[in-house]
Every structure is written in structure tokens, then in C-alpha cells.
Amino acid sequence: MAYPALFACLAFVTLLLMRDAKRRTSVSAALWLPTAMVLILGSRSPSLWLGPHAQFDGLANEAAGSPVDQMFFLLVIAASWMIGFSRRVKWGRILAANAAITMFYGYFVISSVWSDYPSSSLVRIVKLFGTMVVITVMLSEKDPLEAIRAVYMRCACVLFPLSVLFIKYRYPFTTLGRIYNRNGEVQFVGAAMQKNSLGEMAMVFSLFVFWDYLEIRDANPNRKGLFRWDHLALLAMGLYLLNISESKTSLVCLLAGMALMFIRLLGTSRVMARIVFAGALVLPALIFFSNQFSSVSTPILEMLGRDATFTGRTDIWDHITLDTVNPVIGAGFWNFWGGPGGQAIGDALDTNAVNAHQGYLDIYIDGGFVGLGILLVMLLSCGRRLIRTLRVDRYHRLKFAFLIITLFADLTESHFGRPSLTWFTMLLLVLDFPYTRPENALAEQQQEEEMPLPAGAEGGAAPAAVPVHRAGHFAV
């Protein structure tokens, strides 16, 4: 039955892609480049797809060493740069408009100087920075909003059915769909590399499928009460994958993201939005001091399916102190866990420690308190800009919601400054993309002057105007 199921799955994926393509006539063929990037970030590296018997090294130093993977990233980034050049993307203006993000990447480029593996650190940070070039392909489309929805819907249409197939049929997909721990316990991973990655994939794509449904529903008011069958099928598969992955963090993030998109108070009260944002920033500090109020935190964690050790994560955290790396500047970008320091922690815990399972700690390891300070500046800068635009439309609430999701998810996983689906998506949503085609500036300004004010701008109850997203400009 496995092979008929495989053919049926591929036919279903083709049907979903064709159905989605019919409703998106404004996007160009260039979008397949960011689609390929998001597909890989959401599942597994090209080398693992081509050679599934290879071992996955997580986020340790060896994880990016495959020539196949390097060639994939090089080709996608180079092709994206050529497309951006043909569209006259102003890279200098992008870097200037996103000074905090530029400073974040710039600091870690410099950190390769004191890294134990300087060439490896430099290659990784340059490759990671190159993903911003891929992002500009979406944002420089004629309709950037439609382009973003198209990319994430395409990926959901491919990865969700394949993940269900790999999980349901053990044979002949023996190296896909599930892995086994040292104690023999099975973990369902689908098209991803491990169960938390499957949860991350299901969370991100489910959120975008839900957003796409809402946008299509609003564009067709006569069908507001109906779910399209493809959206319903994808959401059902996403929830199934979330459940079977047992990734509680991803489930909570999905529910929080949906809630933040719907809470209209966030769009009318900047005070409330600031409280939510401040709470998300303060939460990491509370986690570190959780032992001081374990009587309060333990019941909450048990409700979420976690124990007070965050499923063993605190064992790793306890081994990271001010003596682990240089507390000021860290050990250099992404070289600690594959070196002697990470090996010592792994030996002490009798496990293969490939990251800190905590984004804030991994940034500390990479860049010390300076790196954490720059990360905080970047998050504050992006958060303040997003809060100012919450009244515009649902998409701007989605951007704010995803920033909050990222802050929360990195309490138990490492996404900051890593080639992950969550980090790529956060950059896509928070990036300030200024004018790239100066000849369109006058026409855009005239159209903006004719647009009505959004609801609440002057205390009125008029419905919010639908924002006009034009080619060449998609600034926050």
C-alpha cells in the first residue's frame, strides 16, 4: 500500500499547487527561488534528502559541511542577487533602513576573528546574511503580500502531505518519517529532521495557511462563512503534525500567534502592545531565575506538558556559565558546539550536545554580552516599528505576532542567527524594505495621499482601508 499512497500523495500535492497557482496570477516565476529556500529550511538539508542514510548533526559545527548543501545555498543566493539586481534593488538603502539588523550581522562577521575556526564562522555568517538576498525576491515582487502568501502556501502544500505519508508508512520510507532515541523510543519527524523541527514546520506553515484563508475570505465577502477545502485540509494536517510531534512550544506559539492576530485591542492600544512586547522580552530573564519561583512555574509547565527542567534542557543550561566562554565577546559565531567546549558539555551529560536549546544562550556563547546587547537592540528596534503600524491591517498584526512567537520559541530552541525556518520568517516580516524603483515614488505618494485613514486614526469608526502594496516598495 505504500507505493499507491506515494502516488496518491504526489497527485494530491500537484492538485494543491495547481489550485493555488490559479488564484495567484500576479506572482512571477522567480518566486520558486525563495520557495526552494523555505522548503529546505522547513524540512531537511539537500544532502539529507539525497542521502537519507547520512547522520544529522543538528546545529553543531559539522552541520553545514556538505558540499551539496553549500552549492544549494550558493546557487539560490546568487540567482536571487541577480534577480534583485535586475529589479534595481538598492542594497545600500536596505542596509541603512535596517541598521540594527546590519549591526547584528556585522558584529558576528567580526567575531570570526577570535573564533577557533575563523573560516567556518565567516562562511556561516556570510551564508546566513545571504538569505536576506533571497527575502528581497519576495519583497520586490509586483504584489509582495501575495508573493509571501504564495511561497508559504506552496511549501505547506508540499511538506504537510509528505510528512503525513512518511509518518503513516514506515516501509519503504525507513529513513524518513521517524527516528529512534538511544533508549529505543520513537520520534515522529515527518519531512523534518527531528520532532521539534516538525513542530516548528507545522506551526509556521499553519499560521500562514490560516492567514491566507482570512485574506481570501475578506476578498470574497459572499463566502465569509466557508472554509475552502484546501485550506481546511492543510490546517487539519498541520494540527495532526503538531500533535504527533509533541512539540508543546510550537503548539503554544501557534495559538498565541492566532490570538494576537485577532485581538483588535492590540491595533487600537499601543500601550497593550508594548506590555505584550515587554513581557516577551522579560520572559527569558524569568526563566533563568525560575528556581526562585518553582512553586509557581512548575504547575504551568506541567499544563504545557513540560517538567521543571524543560525536558532536560536545564541540564545543558547549568553547564553554561561565565567561564564557559569569554563573557564579553563570546567564542565567535557558531563554532562552540563542534569544538572542545561543546564536547566537554556533551561528555559531562553523556549525550551529543549540538546546541544550547535556548536561542539567548547560544547568542551569548557566540558573541558574549556584547552579542546579547546587539540582539536586544535589534529586537527593540523591530518591535517599536511594528507597534507603530499595528493599526494598518491584519498582515501588520501577523508581523508583530510572529516577532512575539520568535521571542517565546527561543526560550527552548535555538533560532536566533541560525538557518532555521523561524529566523528566516522573522527576518522576512520585520525587514524594512524601502523604495527600490525611484520612478514609482511619485505615483506611490499620490496614491497614499488619496487613501482613507485606517480605523481609529482619528477616533472614528470607519472601516480600515485595505493597504495598497505596489511594486518596488514594501516598507514597514
PDB file of C-alpha atoms in Angstrom, residues 24-281:
ATOM      1  CA  ARG A  24      -2.181  33.949  -7.772  1.00  0.00           C
ATOM      2  CA  THR A  25      -1.711  35.416 -11.221  1.00  0.00           C
ATOM      3  CA  SER A  26       0.370  38.390 -10.066  1.00  0.00           C
ATOM      4  CA  VAL A  27       3.442  36.435  -8.881  1.00  0.00           C
ATOM      5  CA  SER A  28       6.454  35.713 -11.079  1.00  0.00           C
ATOM      6  CA  ALA A  29       8.393  32.507 -11.691  1.00  0.00           C
ATOM      7  CA  ALA A  30      11.258  33.975  -9.647  1.00  0.00           C
ATOM      8  CA  LEU A  31       9.323  33.064  -6.509  1.00  0.00           C
ATOM      9  CA  TRP A  32      10.439  29.460  -6.894  1.00  0.00           C
ATOM     10  CA  LEU A  33      13.839  30.539  -5.559  1.00  0.00           C
ATOM     11  CA  PRO A  34      12.579  31.633  -2.113  1.00  0.00           C
ATOM     12  CA  THR A  35      10.161  28.696  -2.223  1.00  0.00           C
ATOM     13  CA  ALA A  36      13.113  26.303  -2.577  1.00  0.00           C
ATOM     14  CA  MET A  37      14.895  28.040   0.308  1.00  0.00           C
ATOM     15  CA  VAL A  38      11.857  27.868   2.605  1.00  0.00           C
ATOM     16  CA  LEU A  39      11.261  24.224   1.654  1.00  0.00           C
ATOM     17  CA  ILE A  40      14.792  23.321   2.743  1.00  0.00           C
ATOM     18  CA  LEU A  41      14.711  25.419   5.914  1.00  0.00           C
ATOM     19  CA  GLY A  42      11.370  23.881   6.833  1.00  0.00           C
ATOM     20  CA  SER A  43      12.406  20.276   6.247  1.00  0.00           C
ATOM     21  CA  ARG A  44      15.972  18.984   5.875  1.00  0.00           C
ATOM     22  CA  SER A  45      19.134  19.888   4.001  1.00  0.00           C
ATOM     23  CA  PRO A  46      19.601  18.820   0.346  1.00  0.00           C
ATOM     24  CA  SER A  47      22.343  16.348   1.325  1.00  0.00           C
ATOM     25  CA  LEU A  48      19.955  14.580   3.705  1.00  0.00           C
ATOM     26  CA  TRP A  49      17.247  14.444   1.030  1.00  0.00           C
ATOM     27  CA  LEU A  50      19.708  12.986  -1.481  1.00  0.00           C
ATOM     28  CA  GLY A  51      21.472  10.723   1.002  1.00  0.00           C
ATOM     29  CA  PRO A  52      18.986   9.931   3.770  1.00  0.00           C
ATOM     30  CA  HIS A  53      21.384   7.499   5.450  1.00  0.00           C
ATOM     31  CA  ALA A  54      23.672  10.391   6.427  1.00  0.00           C
ATOM     32  CA  GLN A  55      23.632  11.403  10.047  1.00  0.00           C
ATOM     33  CA  PHE A  56      22.113  14.705  11.082  1.00  0.00           C
ATOM     34  CA  ASP A  57      24.462  16.803  13.214  1.00  0.00           C
ATOM     35  CA  GLY A  58      21.889  19.326  14.379  1.00  0.00           C
ATOM     36  CA  LEU A  59      23.380  22.768  14.801  1.00  0.00           C
ATOM     37  CA  ALA A  60      26.899  21.656  15.585  1.00  0.00           C
ATOM     38  CA  ASN A  61      29.884  22.780  13.539  1.00  0.00           C
ATOM     39  CA  GLU A  62      29.680  19.868  11.115  1.00  0.00           C
ATOM     40  CA  ALA A  63      26.049  20.501  10.158  1.00  0.00           C
ATOM     41  CA  ALA A  64      26.876  22.839   7.274  1.00  0.00           C
ATOM     42  CA  GLY A  65      29.867  20.973   5.890  1.00  0.00           C
ATOM     43  CA  SER A  66      28.258  19.131   2.964  1.00  0.00           C
ATOM     44  CA  PRO A  67      29.356  20.396  -0.480  1.00  0.00           C
ATOM     45  CA  VAL A  68      25.837  19.663  -1.753  1.00  0.00           C
ATOM     46  CA  ASP A  69      24.346  21.979   0.870  1.00  0.00           C
ATOM     47  CA  GLN A  70      26.918  24.675   0.214  1.00  0.00           C
ATOM     48  CA  MET A  71      26.243  24.536  -3.523  1.00  0.00           C
ATOM     49  CA  PHE A  72      22.485  24.765  -2.998  1.00  0.00           C
ATOM     50  CA  PHE A  73      22.757  27.885  -0.847  1.00  0.00           C
ATOM     51  CA  LEU A  74      25.310  29.446  -3.191  1.00  0.00           C
ATOM     52  CA  LEU A  75      23.146  28.917  -6.285  1.00  0.00           C
ATOM     53  CA  VAL A  76      19.925  30.160  -4.668  1.00  0.00           C
ATOM     54  CA  ILE A  77      21.583  33.241  -3.152  1.00  0.00           C
ATOM     55  CA  ALA A  78      23.473  34.073  -6.365  1.00  0.00           C
ATOM     56  CA  ALA A  79      20.355  33.695  -8.519  1.00  0.00           C
ATOM     57  CA  SER A  80      18.367  35.816  -6.053  1.00  0.00           C
ATOM     58  CA  TRP A  81      21.032  38.527  -6.185  1.00  0.00           C
ATOM     59  CA  MET A  82      20.848  38.569  -9.977  1.00  0.00           C
ATOM     60  CA  ILE A  83      17.073  38.964  -9.843  1.00  0.00           C
ATOM     61  CA  GLY A  84      17.392  41.751  -7.295  1.00  0.00           C
ATOM     62  CA  PHE A  85      19.986  43.463  -9.480  1.00  0.00           C
ATOM     63  CA  SER A  86      17.676  43.279 -12.499  1.00  0.00           C
ATOM     64  CA  ARG A  87      14.906  44.815 -10.385  1.00  0.00           C
ATOM     65  CA  ARG A  88      17.263  47.588  -9.262  1.00  0.00           C
ATOM     66  CA  VAL A  89      17.127  46.663  -5.589  1.00  0.00           C
ATOM     67  CA  LYS A  90      19.077  49.265  -3.603  1.00  0.00           C
ATOM     68  CA  TRP A  91      21.147  47.147  -1.224  1.00  0.00           C
ATOM     69  CA  GLY A  92      22.708  50.171   0.446  1.00  0.00           C
ATOM     70  CA  ARG A  93      19.310  51.604   1.280  1.00  0.00           C
ATOM     71  CA  ILE A  94      18.145  48.257   2.677  1.00  0.00           C
ATOM     72  CA  LEU A  95      21.163  48.036   4.983  1.00  0.00           C
ATOM     73  CA  ALA A  96      20.711  51.645   6.091  1.00  0.00           C
ATOM     74  CA  ALA A  97      16.980  51.201   6.706  1.00  0.00           C
ATOM     75  CA  ASN A  98      17.702  48.125   8.842  1.00  0.00           C
ATOM     76  CA  ALA A  99      20.697  49.423  10.780  1.00  0.00           C
ATOM     77  CA  ALA A 100      20.073  47.192  13.833  1.00  0.00           C
ATOM     78  CA  ILE A 101      19.911  44.023  11.713  1.00  0.00           C
ATOM     79  CA  THR A 102      23.012  45.126   9.806  1.00  0.00           C
ATOM     80  CA  MET A 103      24.832  45.710  13.113  1.00  0.00           C
ATOM     81  CA  PHE A 104      23.826  42.222  14.302  1.00  0.00           C
ATOM     82  CA  TYR A 105      25.300  40.537  11.249  1.00  0.00           C
ATOM     83  CA  GLY A 106      28.291  42.871  11.151  1.00  0.00           C
ATOM     84  CA  TYR A 107      29.277  42.048  14.711  1.00  0.00           C
ATOM     85  CA  PHE A 108      29.236  38.327  14.068  1.00  0.00           C
ATOM     86  CA  VAL A 109      31.266  38.776  10.907  1.00  0.00           C
ATOM     87  CA  ILE A 110      33.896  40.447  13.107  1.00  0.00           C
ATOM     88  CA  SER A 111      33.547  37.659  15.694  1.00  0.00           C
ATOM     89  CA  SER A 112      35.130  35.235  13.231  1.00  0.00           C
ATOM     90  CA  VAL A 113      38.447  36.941  14.088  1.00  0.00           C
ATOM     91  CA  TRP A 114      38.519  35.421  17.591  1.00  0.00           C
ATOM     92  CA  SER A 115      36.745  32.207  16.622  1.00  0.00           C
ATOM     93  CA  ASP A 116      38.644  28.922  16.989  1.00  0.00           C
ATOM     94  CA  TYR A 117      37.503  28.143  13.444  1.00  0.00           C
ATOM     95  CA  PRO A 118      37.560  31.569  11.739  1.00  0.00           C
ATOM     96  CA  SER A 119      36.961  30.400   8.181  1.00  0.00           C
ATOM     97  CA  SER A 120      33.998  28.240   9.195  1.00  0.00           C
ATOM     98  CA  SER A 121      32.457  31.048  11.261  1.00  0.00           C
ATOM     99  CA  LEU A 122      32.878  33.521   8.411  1.00  0.00           C
ATOM    100  CA  VAL A 123      31.349  31.183   5.826  1.00  0.00           C
ATOM    101  CA  ARG A 124      28.343  30.513   8.056  1.00  0.00           C
ATOM    102  CA  ILE A 125      27.576  34.152   8.839  1.00  0.00           C
ATOM    103  CA  VAL A 126      28.008  35.229   5.206  1.00  0.00           C
ATOM    104  CA  LYS A 127      25.717  32.421   4.067  1.00  0.00           C
ATOM    105  CA  LEU A 128      23.169  33.353   6.723  1.00  0.00           C
ATOM    106  CA  PHE A 129      23.323  37.011   5.692  1.00  0.00           C
ATOM    107  CA  GLY A 130      22.793  35.862   2.103  1.00  0.00           C
ATOM    108  CA  THR A 131      19.322  34.644   2.984  1.00  0.00           C
ATOM    109  CA  MET A 132      18.318  38.317   3.196  1.00  0.00           C
ATOM    110  CA  VAL A 133      19.027  38.483  -0.544  1.00  0.00           C
ATOM    111  CA  VAL A 134      16.515  35.678  -1.048  1.00  0.00           C
ATOM    112  CA  ILE A 135      13.967  37.611   1.019  1.00  0.00           C
ATOM    113  CA  THR A 136      14.247  40.618  -1.319  1.00  0.00           C
ATOM    114  CA  VAL A 137      12.977  38.465  -4.202  1.00  0.00           C
ATOM    115  CA  MET A 138       9.611  38.263  -2.426  1.00  0.00           C
ATOM    116  CA  LEU A 139       9.553  41.868  -1.307  1.00  0.00           C
ATOM    117  CA  SER A 140      10.422  43.218  -4.760  1.00  0.00           C
ATOM    118  CA  GLU A 141       7.524  41.405  -6.443  1.00  0.00           C
ATOM    119  CA  LYS A 142       4.664  43.359  -8.004  1.00  0.00           C
ATOM    120  CA  ASP A 143       2.458  42.339  -5.079  1.00  0.00           C
ATOM    121  CA  PRO A 144       4.764  41.448  -2.133  1.00  0.00           C
ATOM    122  CA  LEU A 145       1.903  40.378   0.112  1.00  0.00           C
ATOM    123  CA  GLU A 146       0.658  37.891  -2.452  1.00  0.00           C
ATOM    124  CA  ALA A 147       4.218  36.697  -3.035  1.00  0.00           C
ATOM    125  CA  ILE A 148       4.760  35.899   0.652  1.00  0.00           C
ATOM    126  CA  ARG A 149       1.486  34.022   0.858  1.00  0.00           C
ATOM    127  CA  ALA A 150       2.321  32.098  -2.327  1.00  0.00           C
ATOM    128  CA  VAL A 151       5.718  30.933  -1.036  1.00  0.00           C
ATOM    129  CA  TYR A 152       4.446  29.687   2.307  1.00  0.00           C
ATOM    130  CA  MET A 153       1.310  28.100   0.856  1.00  0.00           C
ATOM    131  CA  ARG A 154       3.401  26.234  -1.729  1.00  0.00           C
ATOM    132  CA  CYS A 155       5.659  24.893   1.000  1.00  0.00           C
ATOM    133  CA  ALA A 156       2.690  23.785   3.111  1.00  0.00           C
ATOM    134  CA  CYS A 157       1.171  22.073   0.061  1.00  0.00           C
ATOM    135  CA  VAL A 158       4.375  20.031  -0.376  1.00  0.00           C
ATOM    136  CA  LEU A 159       5.658  19.356   3.142  1.00  0.00           C
ATOM    137  CA  PHE A 160       2.420  18.657   5.002  1.00  0.00           C
ATOM    138  CA  PRO A 161       1.230  15.746   2.798  1.00  0.00           C
ATOM    139  CA  LEU A 162       4.763  14.310   2.546  1.00  0.00           C
ATOM    140  CA  SER A 163       5.182  14.432   6.322  1.00  0.00           C
ATOM    141  CA  VAL A 164       1.904  12.591   6.866  1.00  0.00           C
ATOM    142  CA  LEU A 165       2.921   9.994   4.268  1.00  0.00           C
ATOM    143  CA  PHE A 166       6.351   9.399   5.833  1.00  0.00           C
ATOM    144  CA  ILE A 167       4.829   9.013   9.296  1.00  0.00           C
ATOM    145  CA  LYS A 168       1.989   6.714   8.248  1.00  0.00           C
ATOM    146  CA  TYR A 169       4.068   4.322   6.138  1.00  0.00           C
ATOM    147  CA  ARG A 170       7.225   3.022   7.745  1.00  0.00           C
ATOM    148  CA  TYR A 171       8.151   0.942   4.693  1.00  0.00           C
ATOM    149  CA  PRO A 172       9.746   1.812   2.274  1.00  0.00           C
ATOM    150  CA  PHE A 173      10.419   5.180   3.967  1.00  0.00           C
ATOM    151  CA  THR A 174      12.586   3.581   6.649  1.00  0.00           C
ATOM    152  CA  THR A 175      14.994   6.517   6.855  1.00  0.00           C
ATOM    153  CA  LEU A 176      12.253   9.141   6.743  1.00  0.00           C
ATOM    154  CA  GLY A 177       9.322   9.974   8.952  1.00  0.00           C
ATOM    155  CA  ARG A 178      10.628   8.639  12.235  1.00  0.00           C
ATOM    156  CA  ILE A 179      13.843   8.278  14.200  1.00  0.00           C
ATOM    157  CA  TYR A 180      14.735   6.339  17.336  1.00  0.00           C
ATOM    158  CA  ASN A 181      16.389   7.545  20.517  1.00  0.00           C
ATOM    159  CA  ARG A 182      19.123   5.638  22.283  1.00  0.00           C
ATOM    160  CA  ASN A 183      16.507   4.071  24.550  1.00  0.00           C
ATOM    161  CA  GLY A 184      14.541   2.859  21.529  1.00  0.00           C
ATOM    162  CA  GLU A 185      11.770   5.447  21.855  1.00  0.00           C
ATOM    163  CA  VAL A 186      10.335   6.509  18.509  1.00  0.00           C
ATOM    164  CA  GLN A 187      10.116  10.153  17.451  1.00  0.00           C
ATOM    165  CA  PHE A 188       7.897  11.130  14.539  1.00  0.00           C
ATOM    166  CA  VAL A 189       9.702  13.675  12.363  1.00  0.00           C
ATOM    167  CA  GLY A 190       7.892  13.598   9.013  1.00  0.00           C
ATOM    168  CA  ALA A 191       9.796  15.525   6.354  1.00  0.00           C
ATOM    169  CA  ALA A 192      11.825  17.330   9.039  1.00  0.00           C
ATOM    170  CA  MET A 193      14.988  16.249  10.839  1.00  0.00           C
ATOM    171  CA  GLN A 194      13.701  15.839  14.387  1.00  0.00           C
ATOM    172  CA  LYS A 195      10.427  16.218  16.231  1.00  0.00           C
ATOM    173  CA  ASN A 196      10.918  19.823  17.304  1.00  0.00           C
ATOM    174  CA  SER A 197      11.711  20.780  13.711  1.00  0.00           C
ATOM    175  CA  LEU A 198       8.482  19.060  12.637  1.00  0.00           C
ATOM    176  CA  GLY A 199       6.609  21.086  15.245  1.00  0.00           C
ATOM    177  CA  GLU A 200       8.268  24.276  14.027  1.00  0.00           C
ATOM    178  CA  MET A 201       7.329  23.489  10.424  1.00  0.00           C
ATOM    179  CA  ALA A 202       3.728  22.725  11.347  1.00  0.00           C
ATOM    180  CA  MET A 203       3.441  25.873  13.469  1.00  0.00           C
ATOM    181  CA  VAL A 204       4.830  28.320  10.900  1.00  0.00           C
ATOM    182  CA  PHE A 205       3.027  26.972   7.851  1.00  0.00           C
ATOM    183  CA  SER A 206      -0.277  26.504   9.709  1.00  0.00           C
ATOM    184  CA  LEU A 207      -0.156  30.135  10.783  1.00  0.00           C
ATOM    185  CA  PHE A 208       0.417  31.271   7.195  1.00  0.00           C
ATOM    186  CA  VAL A 209      -2.286  28.943   5.825  1.00  0.00           C
ATOM    187  CA  PHE A 210      -4.723  30.450   8.319  1.00  0.00           C
ATOM    188  CA  TRP A 211      -3.675  33.984   7.351  1.00  0.00           C
ATOM    189  CA  ASP A 212      -4.066  33.142   3.648  1.00  0.00           C
ATOM    190  CA  TYR A 213      -7.580  31.846   4.322  1.00  0.00           C
ATOM    191  CA  LEU A 214      -8.523  35.056   6.142  1.00  0.00           C
ATOM    192  CA  GLU A 215      -7.216  37.231   3.306  1.00  0.00           C
ATOM    193  CA  ILE A 216      -9.072  35.232   0.650  1.00  0.00           C
ATOM    194  CA  ARG A 217     -12.214  35.278   2.778  1.00  0.00           C
ATOM    195  CA  ASP A 218     -12.079  39.058   3.128  1.00  0.00           C
ATOM    196  CA  ALA A 219     -11.543  39.418  -0.625  1.00  0.00           C
ATOM    197  CA  ASN A 220     -14.700  37.343  -1.223  1.00  0.00           C
ATOM    198  CA  PRO A 221     -17.214  38.661   1.347  1.00  0.00           C
ATOM    199  CA  ASN A 222     -20.025  36.491  -0.015  1.00  0.00           C
ATOM    200  CA  ARG A 223     -18.139  33.377   1.147  1.00  0.00           C
ATOM    201  CA  LYS A 224     -17.054  34.561   4.577  1.00  0.00           C
ATOM    202  CA  GLY A 225     -18.559  31.648   6.426  1.00  0.00           C
ATOM    203  CA  LEU A 226     -16.933  28.941   4.308  1.00  0.00           C
ATOM    204  CA  PHE A 227     -13.553  27.277   4.523  1.00  0.00           C
ATOM    205  CA  ARG A 228     -12.008  26.354   1.219  1.00  0.00           C
ATOM    206  CA  TRP A 229     -11.352  22.638   1.207  1.00  0.00           C
ATOM    207  CA  ASP A 230      -7.629  23.042   0.512  1.00  0.00           C
ATOM    208  CA  HIS A 231      -7.149  25.373   3.485  1.00  0.00           C
ATOM    209  CA  LEU A 232      -9.181  23.031   5.669  1.00  0.00           C
ATOM    210  CA  ALA A 233      -7.137  20.004   4.577  1.00  0.00           C
ATOM    211  CA  LEU A 234      -3.818  21.773   5.168  1.00  0.00           C
ATOM    212  CA  LEU A 235      -4.863  23.053   8.588  1.00  0.00           C
ATOM    213  CA  ALA A 236      -6.039  19.574   9.574  1.00  0.00           C
ATOM    214  CA  MET A 237      -2.690  18.089   8.528  1.00  0.00           C
ATOM    215  CA  GLY A 238      -0.823  20.868  10.331  1.00  0.00           C
ATOM    216  CA  LEU A 239      -2.672  20.202  13.583  1.00  0.00           C
ATOM    217  CA  TYR A 240      -2.089  16.463  13.192  1.00  0.00           C
ATOM    218  CA  LEU A 241       1.644  17.026  12.743  1.00  0.00           C
ATOM    219  CA  LEU A 242       1.745  19.366  15.734  1.00  0.00           C
ATOM    220  CA  ASN A 243       0.057  16.744  17.864  1.00  0.00           C
ATOM    221  CA  ILE A 244       2.202  13.812  16.787  1.00  0.00           C
ATOM    222  CA  SER A 245       5.438  15.810  17.100  1.00  0.00           C
ATOM    223  CA  GLU A 246       4.605  16.508  20.757  1.00  0.00           C
ATOM    224  CA  SER A 247       6.211  19.934  20.384  1.00  0.00           C
ATOM    225  CA  LYS A 248       4.410  21.885  23.095  1.00  0.00           C
ATOM    226  CA  THR A 249       6.376  25.046  22.373  1.00  0.00           C
ATOM    227  CA  SER A 250       5.180  25.092  18.749  1.00  0.00           C
ATOM    228  CA  LEU A 251       1.583  24.450  19.772  1.00  0.00           C
ATOM    229  CA  VAL A 252       1.608  27.315  22.282  1.00  0.00           C
ATOM    230  CA  CYS A 253       3.271  29.578  19.689  1.00  0.00           C
ATOM    231  CA  LEU A 254       0.606  28.785  17.087  1.00  0.00           C
ATOM    232  CA  LEU A 255      -2.231  29.507  19.494  1.00  0.00           C
ATOM    233  CA  ALA A 256      -0.539  32.705  20.671  1.00  0.00           C
ATOM    234  CA  GLY A 257       0.048  33.843  17.085  1.00  0.00           C
ATOM    235  CA  MET A 258      -3.587  33.306  16.110  1.00  0.00           C
ATOM    236  CA  ALA A 259      -4.772  35.104  19.236  1.00  0.00           C
ATOM    237  CA  LEU A 260      -2.511  38.108  18.621  1.00  0.00           C
ATOM    238  CA  MET A 261      -3.777  38.364  15.031  1.00  0.00           C
ATOM    239  CA  PHE A 262      -7.361  38.534  16.289  1.00  0.00           C
ATOM    240  CA  ILE A 263      -7.015  40.763  19.340  1.00  0.00           C
ATOM    241  CA  ARG A 264      -8.152  44.098  17.949  1.00  0.00           C
ATOM    242  CA  LEU A 265      -7.133  45.825  21.169  1.00  0.00           C
ATOM    243  CA  LEU A 266      -3.517  45.474  20.033  1.00  0.00           C
ATOM    244  CA  GLY A 267      -4.365  47.505  16.947  1.00  0.00           C
ATOM    245  CA  THR A 268      -6.023  50.311  18.886  1.00  0.00           C
ATOM    246  CA  SER A 269      -3.930  50.381  22.050  1.00  0.00           C
ATOM    247  CA  ARG A 270      -0.193  50.782  21.703  1.00  0.00           C
ATOM    248  CA  VAL A 271       0.063  50.535  25.478  1.00  0.00           C
ATOM    249  CA  MET A 272      -1.284  46.980  25.379  1.00  0.00           C
ATOM    250  CA  ALA A 273       1.053  46.073  22.513  1.00  0.00           C
ATOM    251  CA  ARG A 274       4.010  47.470  24.445  1.00  0.00           C
ATOM    252  CA  ILE A 275       3.032  45.417  27.503  1.00  0.00           C
ATOM    253  CA  VAL A 276       2.902  42.223  25.421  1.00  0.00           C
ATOM    254  CA  PHE A 277       6.252  43.024  23.804  1.00  0.00           C
ATOM    255  CA  ALA A 278       7.914  43.933  27.104  1.00  0.00           C
ATOM    256  CA  GLY A 279       6.609  40.742  28.687  1.00  0.00           C
ATOM    257  CA  ALA A 280       8.091  38.653  25.859  1.00  0.00           C
ATOM    258  CA  LEU A 281      11.468  40.361  26.311  1.00  0.00           C
TER     259      LEU A 281
END
